[in-house]
Amino acid sequence: MPAGQSGDAAHDSHALFGQLRAAAETLRTAGVDAPQVDAKLLMACAYGVELHDIDKAMLLGRELPGRGKPDDAQAAGRFKTMLARRAAREPLQYITGHAPFRFLDLAVGPGVFIPRPETESVVQAALDWLSGQGIAQPRIVDLCAGSGAIGLSIATELPGSQVWAVERSPQALAWTRRNRDAILGDAGLRVASSTTQNNLTPDDAASGDSNVDDTPSVVRNHRYHLIQGDATDATMLAELDGTIDAVVTNPPYVPLSQIPEQPEVREHDPDMALYGGSDDGLAIPIAILARSAALLRHGGLLVMEHDISQGQPLVECALHNGFETARTGNDLTGRPRCLFAIRG
């Protein structure tokens, strides 16, 4: 036994290893893709520790922080419950309550689309282009905002940017607002009184969230403007038409003819955020493309995530709808996953 390690600690570390191994086997039997990783993440969440705490406990034969304390039985119960939910193929992120995205940790749960790693490449493509343009205060629109992953990433990584985010679903919007408040905090916030709300200009009406918050006074962010509405509607943000530097969007695009096989996606991701409205999944992306063409200034950029089958049709659509150049960009695995188009 390593020096300084008690018999009780060694027994506890062996029990921990056995518990994790049994949990991973449960998830493997249920068909979970990464059972060992998920089991460890669930344990860390249940016991309120970090992943490295679990690794250290197993490597050095030490007790896991929190084990042996009065709430140990409660933590063990939480782990058992969370494991059962994951074995039933509920998304890991819904169980833990959060999802990493670039430099952010986003709150997620039922009713909102879970941000994916491939969308990080969409954001990066927009940031690289904006950096190359040398625009000090870029004006960005995030259509179909979901959890706020795209717009909040841009707002935090480009401190001089102005971001307008549009989301239709009330359930998803609650998560967007929660993430906005947690990530941006009081930076650039003001309180608009009910009197001010009744005298908003068209620009103010688009930039605030008077249609998001039912309270007499609403908190608004000068750089991140959250709007509830249909991103494909020609009147949405119409007062901004021709003034936007970049539209960055991950719209619903899954073909109705290709229902996802994974239960986590098929049964839990909101249909409104998933399916593209037609057998080929292009109905909503094409509508988003048209709305983007109106919003963008001459030379402005559209970056839009899409299905691997939609690259060429969307390039052709862009070239016939006001964009002077259009190409397909690849994700981190080399698959064609986004449209990169410049407004004529």
Coordinates of C-alpha atoms in Angstrom, one line a residue, residues 72-195:
D72 CA -22.4 10.7 1.1
A73 CA -25.6 8.6 1.0
Q74 CA -27.4 11.4 -0.8
A75 CA -24.6 11.7 -3.3
A76 CA -24.7 8.0 -3.9
G77 CA -28.4 8.2 -4.4
R78 CA -28.0 11.0 -6.9
F79 CA -25.5 9.0 -8.8
K80 CA -27.8 6.0 -9.0
T81 CA -30.7 8.1 -10.2
M82 CA -28.5 9.9 -12.8
L83 CA -27.1 6.6 -14.0
A84 CA -30.6 5.2 -14.6
R85 CA -31.6 8.3 -16.6
R86 CA -28.5 8.0 -18.8
A87 CA -29.1 4.3 -19.3
A88 CA -32.6 5.2 -20.5
R89 CA -30.7 7.3 -23.1
E90 CA -31.6 10.7 -21.7
P91 CA -28.8 13.1 -23.0
L92 CA -25.9 13.4 -20.6
Q93 CA -26.1 17.2 -20.8
Y94 CA -29.7 17.3 -19.7
I95 CA -28.8 15.2 -16.7
T96 CA -25.8 17.3 -15.6
G97 CA -27.5 20.5 -16.7
H98 CA -24.8 22.0 -18.8
A99 CA -22.8 21.7 -22.0
P100 CA -19.4 23.1 -22.9
F101 CA -19.1 25.2 -26.0
R102 CA -15.9 26.9 -27.0
F103 CA -15.0 29.0 -23.8
L104 CA -18.5 28.9 -22.4
D105 CA -20.3 26.5 -20.1
L106 CA -24.0 26.7 -21.2
A107 CA -27.0 25.7 -19.1
V108 CA -29.2 23.2 -21.0
G109 CA -32.2 21.0 -20.4
P110 CA -35.4 19.8 -21.9
G111 CA -36.8 22.2 -24.5
V112 CA -33.4 23.4 -25.9
F113 CA -31.1 21.9 -28.5
I114 CA -27.8 20.7 -27.1
P115 CA -24.9 22.6 -28.8
R116 CA -22.5 20.3 -30.7
P117 CA -18.7 20.5 -31.1
E118 CA -19.1 20.9 -34.9
T119 CA -20.9 24.2 -34.4
E120 CA -17.8 25.6 -32.8
S121 CA -16.2 25.5 -36.3
V122 CA -19.0 27.6 -37.6
V123 CA -18.3 30.3 -35.0
Q124 CA -14.6 30.1 -35.7
A125 CA -15.1 30.6 -39.4
A126 CA -17.0 33.7 -38.7
L127 CA -14.5 35.0 -36.2
D128 CA -11.6 34.4 -38.5
W129 CA -13.4 36.3 -41.3
L130 CA -14.3 39.2 -39.0
S131 CA -10.7 39.4 -37.8
G132 CA -9.5 39.6 -41.3
Q133 CA -11.9 42.4 -42.2
G134 CA -10.6 44.6 -39.4
I135 CA -14.1 45.6 -38.2
A136 CA -13.8 47.2 -34.8
Q137 CA -17.5 46.9 -33.9
P138 CA -19.1 44.2 -36.0
R139 CA -22.8 43.8 -36.2
I140 CA -23.8 40.1 -36.0
V141 CA -27.1 38.3 -36.2
D142 CA -27.6 34.8 -34.7
L143 CA -30.8 33.3 -36.3
C144 CA -32.3 30.3 -34.4
A145 CA -30.3 31.0 -31.3
G146 CA -31.3 28.0 -29.2
S147 CA -29.2 28.0 -26.0
G148 CA -27.4 31.1 -27.2
A149 CA -24.2 29.2 -28.0
I150 CA -23.3 31.1 -31.2
G151 CA -24.3 34.6 -30.3
L152 CA -22.9 34.5 -26.7
S153 CA -19.6 33.1 -28.0
I154 CA -19.3 35.9 -30.4
A155 CA -20.3 38.6 -27.9
T156 CA -17.7 37.3 -25.4
E157 CA -14.9 36.7 -27.8
L158 CA -15.4 40.0 -29.7
P159 CA -15.9 42.6 -26.9
G160 CA -16.8 45.3 -29.5
S161 CA -19.5 43.4 -31.2
Q162 CA -23.2 44.0 -31.3
V163 CA -25.2 40.7 -31.5
W164 CA -28.9 40.2 -32.2
A165 CA -30.2 36.7 -31.4
V166 CA -33.5 35.4 -32.6
E167 CA -35.3 32.4 -31.2
R168 CA -38.9 31.3 -31.8
S169 CA -39.4 28.6 -29.1
P170 CA -40.5 29.9 -25.7
Q171 CA -38.9 26.8 -24.0
A172 CA -35.6 27.4 -25.7
L173 CA -35.8 31.1 -25.1
A174 CA -35.9 30.5 -21.4
W175 CA -32.5 28.8 -21.6
T176 CA -31.1 31.5 -23.9
R177 CA -32.0 34.2 -21.4
R178 CA -30.6 32.1 -18.5
N179 CA -27.3 31.8 -20.3
R180 CA -27.3 35.4 -21.3
D181 CA -27.7 36.5 -17.7
A182 CA -25.1 34.1 -16.3
I183 CA -22.5 34.8 -18.9
L184 CA -22.8 38.5 -19.5
G185 CA -24.0 39.4 -16.0
D186 CA -24.3 43.1 -15.4
A187 CA -21.8 44.0 -18.2
G188 CA -23.5 46.6 -20.4
L189 CA -26.9 46.1 -18.8
R190 CA -29.6 48.7 -18.2
V191 CA -33.1 48.6 -16.8
A192 CA -35.8 49.9 -19.1
S193 CA -38.7 51.3 -17.2
S194 CA -42.3 50.5 -18.3
T195 CA -42.4 54.1 -19.6

